[in-house]
Short mmCIF file of C-alpha atoms in Angstrom, two decimals:
data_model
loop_
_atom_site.label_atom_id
_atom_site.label_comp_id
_atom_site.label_asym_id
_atom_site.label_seq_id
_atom_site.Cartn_x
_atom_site.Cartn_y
_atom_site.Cartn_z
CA UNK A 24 0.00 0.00 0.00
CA UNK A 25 3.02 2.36 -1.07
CA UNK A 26 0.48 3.69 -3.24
CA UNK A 27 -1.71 5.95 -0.52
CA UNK A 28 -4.49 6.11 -3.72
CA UNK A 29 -5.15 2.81 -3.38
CA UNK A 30 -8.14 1.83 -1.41
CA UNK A 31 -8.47 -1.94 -1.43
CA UNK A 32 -11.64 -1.96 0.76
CA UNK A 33 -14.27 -1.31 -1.53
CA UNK A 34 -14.95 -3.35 -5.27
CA UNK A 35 -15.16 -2.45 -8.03
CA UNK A 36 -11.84 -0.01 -8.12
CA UNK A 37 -11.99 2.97 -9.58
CA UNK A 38 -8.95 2.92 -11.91
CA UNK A 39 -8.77 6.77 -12.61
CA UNK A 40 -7.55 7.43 -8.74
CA UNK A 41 -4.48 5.34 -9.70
CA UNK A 42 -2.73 3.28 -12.71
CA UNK A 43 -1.64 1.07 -10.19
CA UNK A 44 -5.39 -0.56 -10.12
CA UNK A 45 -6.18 -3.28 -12.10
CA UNK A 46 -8.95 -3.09 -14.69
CA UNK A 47 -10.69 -5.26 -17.35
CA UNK A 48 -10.27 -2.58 -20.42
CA UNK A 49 -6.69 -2.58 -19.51
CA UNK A 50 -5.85 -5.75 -18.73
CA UNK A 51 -3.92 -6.51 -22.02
CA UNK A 52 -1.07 -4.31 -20.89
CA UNK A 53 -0.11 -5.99 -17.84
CA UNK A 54 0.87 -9.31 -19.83
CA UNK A 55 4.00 -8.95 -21.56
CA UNK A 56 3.73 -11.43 -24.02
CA UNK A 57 5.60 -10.87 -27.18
CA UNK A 58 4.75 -12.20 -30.55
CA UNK A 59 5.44 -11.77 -34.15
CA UNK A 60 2.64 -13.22 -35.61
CA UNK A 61 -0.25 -11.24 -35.67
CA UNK A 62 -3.31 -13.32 -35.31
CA UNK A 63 -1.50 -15.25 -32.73
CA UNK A 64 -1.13 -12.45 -31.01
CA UNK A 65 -4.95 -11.52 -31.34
CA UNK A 66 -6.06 -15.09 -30.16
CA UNK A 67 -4.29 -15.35 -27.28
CA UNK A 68 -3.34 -12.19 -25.86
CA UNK A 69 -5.45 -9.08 -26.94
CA UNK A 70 -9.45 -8.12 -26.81
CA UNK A 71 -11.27 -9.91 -29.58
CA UNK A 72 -12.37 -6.65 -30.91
CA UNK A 73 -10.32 -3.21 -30.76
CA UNK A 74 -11.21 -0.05 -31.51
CA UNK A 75 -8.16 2.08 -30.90
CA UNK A 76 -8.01 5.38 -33.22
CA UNK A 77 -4.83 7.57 -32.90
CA UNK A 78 -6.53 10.46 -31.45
CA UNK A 79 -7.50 8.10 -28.73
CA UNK A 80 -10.59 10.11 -28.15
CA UNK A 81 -12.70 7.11 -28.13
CA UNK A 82 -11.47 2.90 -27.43
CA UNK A 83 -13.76 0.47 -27.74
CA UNK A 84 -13.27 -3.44 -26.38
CA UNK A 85 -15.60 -6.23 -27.46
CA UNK A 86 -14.84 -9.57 -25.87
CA UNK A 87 -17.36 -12.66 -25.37
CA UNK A 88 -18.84 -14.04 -22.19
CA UNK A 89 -18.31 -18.00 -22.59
CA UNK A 90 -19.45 -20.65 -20.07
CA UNK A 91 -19.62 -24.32 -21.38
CA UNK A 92 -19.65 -26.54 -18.90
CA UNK A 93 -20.50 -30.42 -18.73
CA UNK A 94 -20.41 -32.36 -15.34
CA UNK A 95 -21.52 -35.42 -13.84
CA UNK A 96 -22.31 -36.12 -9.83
CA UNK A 97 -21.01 -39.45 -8.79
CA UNK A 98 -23.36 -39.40 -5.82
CA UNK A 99 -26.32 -38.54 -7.35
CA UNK A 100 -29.19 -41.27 -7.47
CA UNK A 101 -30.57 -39.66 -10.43
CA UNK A 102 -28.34 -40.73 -13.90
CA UNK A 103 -27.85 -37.63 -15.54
CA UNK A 104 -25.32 -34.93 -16.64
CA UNK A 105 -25.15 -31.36 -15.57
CA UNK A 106 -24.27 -28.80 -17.64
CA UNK A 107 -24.22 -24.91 -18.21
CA UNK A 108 -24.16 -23.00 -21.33
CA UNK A 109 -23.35 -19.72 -21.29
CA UNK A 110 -22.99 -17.20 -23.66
CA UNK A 111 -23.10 -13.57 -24.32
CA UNK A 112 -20.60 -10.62 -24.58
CA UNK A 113 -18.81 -7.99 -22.56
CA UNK A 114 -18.36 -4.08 -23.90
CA UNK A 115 -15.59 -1.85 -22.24
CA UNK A 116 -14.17 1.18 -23.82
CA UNK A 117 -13.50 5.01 -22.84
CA UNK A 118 -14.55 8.36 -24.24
CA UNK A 119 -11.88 10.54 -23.52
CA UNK A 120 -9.55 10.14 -20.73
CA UNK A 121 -12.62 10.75 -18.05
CA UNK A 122 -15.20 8.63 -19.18
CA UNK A 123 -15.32 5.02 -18.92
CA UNK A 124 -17.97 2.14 -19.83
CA UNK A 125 -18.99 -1.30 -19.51
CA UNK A 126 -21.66 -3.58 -20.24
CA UNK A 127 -22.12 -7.44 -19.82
CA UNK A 128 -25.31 -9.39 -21.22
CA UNK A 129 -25.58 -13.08 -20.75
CA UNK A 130 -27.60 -16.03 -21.85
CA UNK A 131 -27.80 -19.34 -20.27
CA UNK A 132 -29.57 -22.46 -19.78
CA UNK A 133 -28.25 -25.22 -17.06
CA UNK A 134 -28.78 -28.63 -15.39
CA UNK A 135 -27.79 -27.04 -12.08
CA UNK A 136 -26.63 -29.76 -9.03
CA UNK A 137 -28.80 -30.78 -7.02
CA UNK A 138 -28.44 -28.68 -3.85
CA UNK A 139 -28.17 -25.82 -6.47
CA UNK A 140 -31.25 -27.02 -7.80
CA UNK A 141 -33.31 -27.14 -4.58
CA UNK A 142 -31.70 -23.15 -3.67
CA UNK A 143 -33.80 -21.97 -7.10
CA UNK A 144 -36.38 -23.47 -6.25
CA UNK A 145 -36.63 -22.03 -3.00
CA UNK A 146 -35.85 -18.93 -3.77
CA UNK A 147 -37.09 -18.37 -7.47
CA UNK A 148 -34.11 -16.95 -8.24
CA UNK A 149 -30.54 -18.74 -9.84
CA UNK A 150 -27.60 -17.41 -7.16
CA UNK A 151 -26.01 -14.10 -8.16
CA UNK A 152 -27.54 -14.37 -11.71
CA UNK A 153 -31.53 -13.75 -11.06
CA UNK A 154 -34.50 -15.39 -11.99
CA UNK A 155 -35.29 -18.41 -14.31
CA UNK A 156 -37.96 -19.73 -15.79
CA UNK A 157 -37.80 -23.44 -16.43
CA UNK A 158 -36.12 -25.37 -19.62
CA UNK A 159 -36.71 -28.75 -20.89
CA UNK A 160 -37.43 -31.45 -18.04
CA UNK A 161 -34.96 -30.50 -15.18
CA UNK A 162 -32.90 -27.17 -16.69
CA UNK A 163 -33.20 -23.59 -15.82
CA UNK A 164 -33.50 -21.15 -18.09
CA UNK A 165 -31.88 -17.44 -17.29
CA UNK A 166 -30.39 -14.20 -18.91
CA UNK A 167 -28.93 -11.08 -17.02
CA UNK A 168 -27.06 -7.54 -17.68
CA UNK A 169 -25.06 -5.02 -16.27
CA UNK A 170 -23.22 -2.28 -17.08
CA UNK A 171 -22.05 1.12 -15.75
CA UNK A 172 -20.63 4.17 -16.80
CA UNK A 173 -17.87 5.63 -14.59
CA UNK A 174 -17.09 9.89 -14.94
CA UNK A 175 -14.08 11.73 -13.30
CA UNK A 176 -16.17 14.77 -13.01
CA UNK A 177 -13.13 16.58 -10.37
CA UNK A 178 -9.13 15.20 -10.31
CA UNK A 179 -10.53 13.33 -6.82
CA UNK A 180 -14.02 12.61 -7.26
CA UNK A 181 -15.92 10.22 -9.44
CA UNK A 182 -19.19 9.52 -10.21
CA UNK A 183 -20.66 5.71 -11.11
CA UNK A 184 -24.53 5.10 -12.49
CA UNK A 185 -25.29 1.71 -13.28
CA UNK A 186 -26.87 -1.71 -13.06
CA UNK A 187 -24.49 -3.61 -11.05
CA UNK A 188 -23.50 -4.69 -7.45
CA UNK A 189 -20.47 -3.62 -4.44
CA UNK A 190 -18.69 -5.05 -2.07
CA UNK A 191 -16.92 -4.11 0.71
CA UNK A 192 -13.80 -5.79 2.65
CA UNK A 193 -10.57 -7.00 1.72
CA UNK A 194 -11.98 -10.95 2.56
CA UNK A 195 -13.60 -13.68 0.60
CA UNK A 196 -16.90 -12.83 2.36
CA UNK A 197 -18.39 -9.58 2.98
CA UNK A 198 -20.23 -9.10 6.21
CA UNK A 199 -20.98 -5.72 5.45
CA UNK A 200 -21.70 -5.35 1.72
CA UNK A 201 -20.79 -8.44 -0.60
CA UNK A 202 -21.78 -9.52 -4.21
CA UNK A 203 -23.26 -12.47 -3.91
CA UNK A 204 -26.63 -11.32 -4.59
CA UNK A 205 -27.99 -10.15 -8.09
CA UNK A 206 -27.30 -7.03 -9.90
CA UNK A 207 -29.35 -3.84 -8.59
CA UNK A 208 -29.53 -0.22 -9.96
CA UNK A 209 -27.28 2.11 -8.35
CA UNK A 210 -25.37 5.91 -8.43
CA UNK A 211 -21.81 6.08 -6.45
CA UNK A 212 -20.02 9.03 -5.68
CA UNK A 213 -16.35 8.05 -4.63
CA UNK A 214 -13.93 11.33 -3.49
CA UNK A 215 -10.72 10.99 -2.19
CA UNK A 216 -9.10 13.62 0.15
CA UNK A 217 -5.98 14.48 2.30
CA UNK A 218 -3.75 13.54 -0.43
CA UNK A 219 -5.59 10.42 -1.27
CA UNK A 220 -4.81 8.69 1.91
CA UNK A 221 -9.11 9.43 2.61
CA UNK A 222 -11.52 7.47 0.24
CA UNK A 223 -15.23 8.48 0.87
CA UNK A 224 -17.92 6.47 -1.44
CA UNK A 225 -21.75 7.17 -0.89
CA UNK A 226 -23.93 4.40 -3.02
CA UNK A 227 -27.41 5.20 -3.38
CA UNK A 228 -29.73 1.68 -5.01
CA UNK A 229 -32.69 0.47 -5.63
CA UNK A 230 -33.61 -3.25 -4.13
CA UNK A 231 -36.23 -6.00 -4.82
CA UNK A 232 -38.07 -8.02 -2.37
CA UNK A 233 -39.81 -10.98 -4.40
CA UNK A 234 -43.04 -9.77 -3.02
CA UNK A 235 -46.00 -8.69 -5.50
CA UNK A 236 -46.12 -4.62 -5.64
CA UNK A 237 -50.25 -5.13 -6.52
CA UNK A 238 -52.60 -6.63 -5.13
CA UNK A 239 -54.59 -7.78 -8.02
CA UNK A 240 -52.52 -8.82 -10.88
CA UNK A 241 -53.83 -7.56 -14.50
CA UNK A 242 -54.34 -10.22 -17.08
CA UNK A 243 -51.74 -10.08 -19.65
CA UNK A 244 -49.66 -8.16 -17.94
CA UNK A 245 -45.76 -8.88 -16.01
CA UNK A 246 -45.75 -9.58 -12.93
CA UNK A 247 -44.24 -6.37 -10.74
CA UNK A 248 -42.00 -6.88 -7.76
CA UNK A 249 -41.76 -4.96 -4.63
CA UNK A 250 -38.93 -2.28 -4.79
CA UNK A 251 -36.80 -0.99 -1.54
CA UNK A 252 -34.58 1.92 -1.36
CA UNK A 253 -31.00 1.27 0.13
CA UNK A 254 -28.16 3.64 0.77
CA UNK A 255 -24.66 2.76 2.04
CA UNK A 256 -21.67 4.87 3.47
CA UNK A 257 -17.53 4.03 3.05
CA UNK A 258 -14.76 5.65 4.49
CA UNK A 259 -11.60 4.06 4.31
CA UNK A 260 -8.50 5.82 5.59
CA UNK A 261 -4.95 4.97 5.20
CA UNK A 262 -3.57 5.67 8.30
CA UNK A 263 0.31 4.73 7.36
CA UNK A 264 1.63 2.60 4.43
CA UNK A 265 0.89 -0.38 6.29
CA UNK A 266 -2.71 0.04 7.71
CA UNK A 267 -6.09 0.60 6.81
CA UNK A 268 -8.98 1.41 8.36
CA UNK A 269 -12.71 1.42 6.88
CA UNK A 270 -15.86 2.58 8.41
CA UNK A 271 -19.19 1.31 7.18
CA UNK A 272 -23.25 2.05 7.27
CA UNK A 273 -26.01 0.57 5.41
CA UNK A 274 -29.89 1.04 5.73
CA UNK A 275 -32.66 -0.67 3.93
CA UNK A 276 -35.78 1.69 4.42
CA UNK A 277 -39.20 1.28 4.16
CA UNK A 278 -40.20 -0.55 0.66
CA UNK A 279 -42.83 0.67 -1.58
CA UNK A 280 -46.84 0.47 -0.23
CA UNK A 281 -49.18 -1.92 -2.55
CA UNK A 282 -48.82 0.41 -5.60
CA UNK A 283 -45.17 0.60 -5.10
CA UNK A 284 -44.48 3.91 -4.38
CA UNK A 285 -41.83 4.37 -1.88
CA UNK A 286 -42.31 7.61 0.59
CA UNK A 287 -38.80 8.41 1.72
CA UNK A 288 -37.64 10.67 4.23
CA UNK A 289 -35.13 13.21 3.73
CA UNK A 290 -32.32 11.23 5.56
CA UNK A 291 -31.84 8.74 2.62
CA UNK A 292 -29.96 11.37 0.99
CA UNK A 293 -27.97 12.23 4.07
CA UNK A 294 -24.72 11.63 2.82
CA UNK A 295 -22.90 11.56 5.65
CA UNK A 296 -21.91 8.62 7.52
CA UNK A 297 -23.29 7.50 10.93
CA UNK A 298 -25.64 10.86 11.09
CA UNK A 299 -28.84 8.11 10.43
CA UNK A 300 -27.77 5.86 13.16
CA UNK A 301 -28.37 8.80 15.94
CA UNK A 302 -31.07 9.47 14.16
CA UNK A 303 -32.58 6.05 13.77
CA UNK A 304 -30.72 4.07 15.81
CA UNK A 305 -30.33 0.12 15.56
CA UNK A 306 -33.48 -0.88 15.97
CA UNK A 307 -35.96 1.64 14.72
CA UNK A 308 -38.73 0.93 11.52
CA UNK A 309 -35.62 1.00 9.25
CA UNK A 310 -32.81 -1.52 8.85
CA UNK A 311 -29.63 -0.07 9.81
CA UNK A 312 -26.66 -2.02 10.17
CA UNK A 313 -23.17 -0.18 10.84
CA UNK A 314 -19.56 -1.99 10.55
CA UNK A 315 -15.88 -1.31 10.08
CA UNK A 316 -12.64 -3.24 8.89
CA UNK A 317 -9.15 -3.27 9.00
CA UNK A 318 -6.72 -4.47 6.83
CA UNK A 319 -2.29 -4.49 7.91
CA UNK A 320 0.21 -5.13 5.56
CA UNK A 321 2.65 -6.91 7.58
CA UNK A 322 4.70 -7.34 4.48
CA UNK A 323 4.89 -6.51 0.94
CA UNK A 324 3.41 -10.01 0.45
CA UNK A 325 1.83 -10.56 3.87
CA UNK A 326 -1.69 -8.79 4.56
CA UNK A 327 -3.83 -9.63 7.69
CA UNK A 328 -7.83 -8.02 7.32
CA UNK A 329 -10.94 -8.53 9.56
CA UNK A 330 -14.89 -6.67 9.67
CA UNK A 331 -16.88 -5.84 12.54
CA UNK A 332 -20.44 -5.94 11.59
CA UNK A 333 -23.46 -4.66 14.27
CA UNK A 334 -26.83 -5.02 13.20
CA UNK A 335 -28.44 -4.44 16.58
CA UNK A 336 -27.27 -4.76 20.24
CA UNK A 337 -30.51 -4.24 22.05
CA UNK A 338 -32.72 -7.26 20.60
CA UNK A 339 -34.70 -8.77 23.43
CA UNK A 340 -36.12 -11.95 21.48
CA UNK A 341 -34.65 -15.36 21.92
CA UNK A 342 -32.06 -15.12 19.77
CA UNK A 343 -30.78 -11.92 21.15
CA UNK A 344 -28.18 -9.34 19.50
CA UNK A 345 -27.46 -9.38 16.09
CA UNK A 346 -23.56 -9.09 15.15
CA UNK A 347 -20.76 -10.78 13.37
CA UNK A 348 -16.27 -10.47 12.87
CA UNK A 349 -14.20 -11.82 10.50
CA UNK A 350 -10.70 -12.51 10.52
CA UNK A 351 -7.86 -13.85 7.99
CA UNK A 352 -5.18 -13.16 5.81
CA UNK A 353 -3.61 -13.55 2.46
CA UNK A 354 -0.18 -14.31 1.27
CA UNK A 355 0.89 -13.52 -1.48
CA UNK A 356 4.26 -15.76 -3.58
CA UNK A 357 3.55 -17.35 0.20
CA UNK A 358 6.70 -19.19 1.09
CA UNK A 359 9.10 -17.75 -0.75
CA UNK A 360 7.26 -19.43 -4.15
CA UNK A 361 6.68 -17.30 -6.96
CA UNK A 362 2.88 -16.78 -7.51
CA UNK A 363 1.52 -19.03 -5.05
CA UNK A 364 -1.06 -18.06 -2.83
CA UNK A 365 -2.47 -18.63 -0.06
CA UNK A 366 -5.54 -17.03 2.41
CA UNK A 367 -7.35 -18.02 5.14
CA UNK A 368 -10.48 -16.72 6.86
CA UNK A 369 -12.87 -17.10 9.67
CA UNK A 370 -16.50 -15.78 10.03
CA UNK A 371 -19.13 -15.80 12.23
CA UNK A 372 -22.59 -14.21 11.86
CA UNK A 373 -25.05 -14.15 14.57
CA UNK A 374 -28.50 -15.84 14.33
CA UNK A 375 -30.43 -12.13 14.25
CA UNK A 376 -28.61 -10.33 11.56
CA UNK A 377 -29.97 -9.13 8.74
CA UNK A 378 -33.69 -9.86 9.12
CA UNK A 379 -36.28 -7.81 8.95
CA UNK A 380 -36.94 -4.94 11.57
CA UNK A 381 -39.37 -6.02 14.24
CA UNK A 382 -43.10 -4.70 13.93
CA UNK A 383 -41.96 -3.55 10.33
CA UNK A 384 -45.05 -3.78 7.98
CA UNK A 385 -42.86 -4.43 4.99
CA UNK A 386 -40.01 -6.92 3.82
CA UNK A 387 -36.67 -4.68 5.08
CA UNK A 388 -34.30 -8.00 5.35
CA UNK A 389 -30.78 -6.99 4.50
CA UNK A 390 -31.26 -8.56 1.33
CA UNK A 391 -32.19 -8.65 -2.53
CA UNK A 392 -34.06 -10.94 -4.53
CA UNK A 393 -34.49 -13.59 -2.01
CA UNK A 394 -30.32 -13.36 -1.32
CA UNK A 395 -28.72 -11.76 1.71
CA UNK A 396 -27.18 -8.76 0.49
CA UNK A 397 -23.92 -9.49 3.19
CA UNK A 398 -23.02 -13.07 4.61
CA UNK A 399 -23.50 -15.28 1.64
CA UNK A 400 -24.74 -18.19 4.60
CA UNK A 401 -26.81 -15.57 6.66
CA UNK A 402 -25.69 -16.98 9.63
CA UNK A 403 -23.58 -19.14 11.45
CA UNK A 404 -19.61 -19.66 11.60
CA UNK A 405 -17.61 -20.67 8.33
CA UNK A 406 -13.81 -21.51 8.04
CA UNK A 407 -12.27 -20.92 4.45
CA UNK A 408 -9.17 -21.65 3.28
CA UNK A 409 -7.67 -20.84 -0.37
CA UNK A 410 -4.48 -21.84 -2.06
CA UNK A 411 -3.86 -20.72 -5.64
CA UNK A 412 -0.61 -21.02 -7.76
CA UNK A 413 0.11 -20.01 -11.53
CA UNK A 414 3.12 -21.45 -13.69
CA UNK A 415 3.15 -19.53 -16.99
CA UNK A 416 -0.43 -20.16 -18.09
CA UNK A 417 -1.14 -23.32 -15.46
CA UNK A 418 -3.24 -22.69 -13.03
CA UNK A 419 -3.62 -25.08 -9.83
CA UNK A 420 -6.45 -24.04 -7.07
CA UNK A 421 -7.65 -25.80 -4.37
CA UNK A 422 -10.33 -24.33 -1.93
CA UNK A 423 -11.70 -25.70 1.27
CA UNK A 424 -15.08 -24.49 2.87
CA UNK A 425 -16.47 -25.61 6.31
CA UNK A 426 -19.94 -24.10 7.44
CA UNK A 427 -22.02 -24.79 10.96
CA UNK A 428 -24.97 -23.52 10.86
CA UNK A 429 -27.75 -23.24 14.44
CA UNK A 430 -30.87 -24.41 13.96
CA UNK A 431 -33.76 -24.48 16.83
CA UNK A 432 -33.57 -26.95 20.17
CA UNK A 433 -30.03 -27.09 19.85
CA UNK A 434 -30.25 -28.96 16.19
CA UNK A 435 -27.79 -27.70 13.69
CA UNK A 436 -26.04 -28.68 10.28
CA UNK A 437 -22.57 -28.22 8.85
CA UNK A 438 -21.41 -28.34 5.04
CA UNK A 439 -17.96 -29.24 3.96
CA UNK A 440 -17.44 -27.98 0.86
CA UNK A 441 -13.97 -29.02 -1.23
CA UNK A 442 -13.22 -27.82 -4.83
CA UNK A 443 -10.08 -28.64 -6.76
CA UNK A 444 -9.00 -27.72 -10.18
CA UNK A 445 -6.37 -27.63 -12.70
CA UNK A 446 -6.55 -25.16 -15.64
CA UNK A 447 -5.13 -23.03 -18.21
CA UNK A 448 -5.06 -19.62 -19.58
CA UNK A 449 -5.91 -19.39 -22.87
CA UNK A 450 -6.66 -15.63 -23.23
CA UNK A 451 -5.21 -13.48 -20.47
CA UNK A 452 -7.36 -10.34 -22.07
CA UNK A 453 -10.80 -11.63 -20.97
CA UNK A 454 -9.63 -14.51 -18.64
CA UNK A 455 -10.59 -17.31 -21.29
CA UNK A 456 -9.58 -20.51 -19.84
CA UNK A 457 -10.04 -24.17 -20.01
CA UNK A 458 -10.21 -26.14 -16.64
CA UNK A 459 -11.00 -29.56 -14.99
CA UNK A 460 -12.10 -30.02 -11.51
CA UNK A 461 -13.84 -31.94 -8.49
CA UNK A 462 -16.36 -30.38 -5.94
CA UNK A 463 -16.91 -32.63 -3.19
CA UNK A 464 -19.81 -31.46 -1.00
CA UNK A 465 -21.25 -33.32 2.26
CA UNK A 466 -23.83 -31.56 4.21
CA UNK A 467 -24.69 -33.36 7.80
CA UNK A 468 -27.82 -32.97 9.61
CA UNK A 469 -27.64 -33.12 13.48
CA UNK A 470 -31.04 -35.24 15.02
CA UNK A 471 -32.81 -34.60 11.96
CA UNK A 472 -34.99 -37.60 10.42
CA UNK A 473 -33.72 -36.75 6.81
CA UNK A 474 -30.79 -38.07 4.53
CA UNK A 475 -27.50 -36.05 4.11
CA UNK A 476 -26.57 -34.42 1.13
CA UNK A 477 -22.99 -35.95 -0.38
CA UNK A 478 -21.76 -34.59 -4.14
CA UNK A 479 -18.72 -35.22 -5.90
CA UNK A 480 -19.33 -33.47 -9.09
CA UNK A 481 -16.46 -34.15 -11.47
CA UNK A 482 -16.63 -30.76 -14.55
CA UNK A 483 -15.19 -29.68 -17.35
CA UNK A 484 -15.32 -26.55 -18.28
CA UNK A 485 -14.29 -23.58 -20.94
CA UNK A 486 -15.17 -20.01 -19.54
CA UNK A 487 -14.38 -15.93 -19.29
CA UNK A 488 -14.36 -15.56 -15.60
CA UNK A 489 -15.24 -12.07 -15.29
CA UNK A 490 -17.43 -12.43 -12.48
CA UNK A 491 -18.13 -14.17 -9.08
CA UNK A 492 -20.43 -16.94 -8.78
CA UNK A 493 -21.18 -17.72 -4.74
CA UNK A 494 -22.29 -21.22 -4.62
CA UNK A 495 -20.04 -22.70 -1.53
CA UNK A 496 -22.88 -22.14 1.03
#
């Protein structure tokens, strides 16, 4: 953190504070790969379509959005094989030297897993891509978007508008603000001040509950969802090269009455940290939730981070206050070896957090389309651990998960969740690669008169991974 522009707590970076930060519509220019031959060099090292006039007063990147996937689940009873096919294209480019722009739009249709399965179900929604609508016998059937369009309207302030999601924390998991969830409509205003060493981001969005905005549904018409206003507050400070500090609030208010109208008060555009929580408090008609985190650079490889999240310290129902920490770290070309890493993490979630306030009339969970907008588990204590190592265009990963999750008269369940994979990097430009793997999963049930849940789903896969896909929970 040498850099005091650099502000590691909150995703996605804003490139313009600093070159330093790493970004998809520059990504070709940090591999320094050297070839003669042209369309070599287009195949496997540049953006599959480049606009790049001398003037440079507008670039334009065109890659495609690639997921095929086939699978097969040695435990499953059911003789079948999974699959995902995605497709669908991602748009980058810049207008200027102040303007930048993206856009993603995907396609897909899947065989999902079966605990996957059972989660869309559930939920009506596919994790972190939205809903579905069903295909064939047993497939799902789903298409999403996003995009944004990022201005440097002052030398240290910027200003974001798009369709798109956050999160914030230097760990795996977000207890304050992760993206897990689906894609929601936003504006962000990110200054930095004192140098750069302060980083100040308001985020203003809109939210769906999957609750019907009307009571009587017209014939012929699409069915309309319930919208929620959110609004979050960042402040990360760089206290010395080595530490830094980040303070966080986040409030779900009211959502819209039956015709969806949504009758804020003044206070959601208060943009200043903290001044709705003595206004409020933690437990009044709107869901406030208030958090901080801390990352330490112990060395230029060696980073330790952790989050504080407090959703409400005076709840008098059985399962009493609502609060979570986190704590890990990450090392980077970890013993000594070039481009291997390593991190490990630790969470734990109280049973209260993130629900709904109490005596609310409306659906103010912490959360957005049916997915917690934080903790991708909700709840509960989890133990991660990550180690990652490239050679040249290899790529080894291996990634452990262990969840225990409460449940009533002292039941509970725990998943273990282990993925390995081997891959390789075909197109460093827009992360094409080509990978095999093996997620085993084995969820236990404590005193419960049901079967446990055991996968060992064996894929092979060709993808662009641009994006996060939660689905160790």
């Amino acid at each position: 953190m040498k850099d005091s522009s650099i502000h590691t707590g909150i995703k996605p970076y804003i490139h313009f504070f600093s070159a330093k930060y790493t970004h998809v519509a520059d990504s070709h220019r940090i591999f320094k790969f050297i070839y003669d031959d042209a369309a070599l060099d287009a195949a496997f090292y540049k953006h599959l379509i480049r606009i790049e006039p001398r003037q440079e007063k507008l670039r334009l990147y065109l890659d495609p959005l690639l997921n095929f996937e086939v699978a097969k689940d040695l435990n499953s009873k059911i003789s079948r094989n999974f699959y995902v096919n995605t497709r669908g294209f991602i748009g980058s480019g810049y207008i200027g030297n102040k303007v930048y722009f993206e856009s993603l739009f995907s396609e897909n249709q899947a065989v999902l897993p079966d605990y996957l399965a059972r989660q869309a179900n559930s939920t009506t929604v596919i994790p972190g891509q939205g809903r579905w609508k069903k295909f064939k016998s047993s497939g799902y059937d789903y298409a999403f978007s996003s995009g944004f369009v990022s201005i440097q309207i002052l030398k240290q302030a910027n200003l974001q508008l798009g369709h798109g999601k956050q999160k914030i924390g230097n760990g795996y998991r977000s207890l304050l603000l992760s993206d897990n969830a689906f894609n929601y409509p936003y504006l962000r205003l990110t200054q930095q001040w004192l140098k750069s060493k302060v980083q100040y981001s308001i985020i203003y969005s809109v939210l769906t509950n999957m609750d019907p905005a009307t009571k009587v549904l017209t014939a012929g018409t699409e069915r309309l969802f319930q919208k929620k206003a959110a609004s979050f507050q960042y402040l990360s400070c760089n206290l010395s090269k080595s530490v830094n500090l980040g303070f966080f609030q986040g409030l779900i208010w009211q959502a819209g009455d039956y015709r969806n109208q949504q009758h804020l008060d003044w206070q959601y555009f208060n943009p200043i940290i903290y001044a709705n929580l003595f206004s409020y408090k933690l437990n009044s008609k709107n869901n406030l939730l208030i958090g901080s985190d801390l990352k330490i650079k112990l060395t230029n490889k060696l980073n330790i981070y952790g989050q504080l999240m407090v959703d409400d310290l005076n709840n008098k129902d059985t399962l009493g206050n609502d609060y979570g920490f986190q704590s890990g770290f990450n090392w980077f070309d970890a013993i000594g070896i070039k481009n291997f890493f390593v991190q490990a993490e630790y969470n734990y979630v109280s049973e209260g957090s993130y629900r709904n306030v109490p005596g609310s009339l409306t659906n103010q969970s912490y959360s957005h389309t049916n997915q917690n907008l934080a903790y991708t588990p909700g709840y509960g204590q989890e133990l991660i651990f990550i180690a990652d190592y490239k050679y040249k265009r290899i790529m080894f990963n291996l990634k452990y998960n262990y969840q225990d999750i409460p449940l009533k008269n002292k039941n509970y369940y725990y998943t273990n969740t282990f993925n390995a994979r081997i891959g390789y990097l075909i197109n460093p430009a827009y992360n094409l690669n080509i990978s095999l793997g093996i997620t085993y999963r084995n969820q236990y049930f404590h005193n419960f008169k049901t079967l446990n849940n055991e996968m060992s789903y064996i894929y092979l896969g060709l993808r662009t991974s641009l994006y996060n896909l939660n689905y160790d929970f």
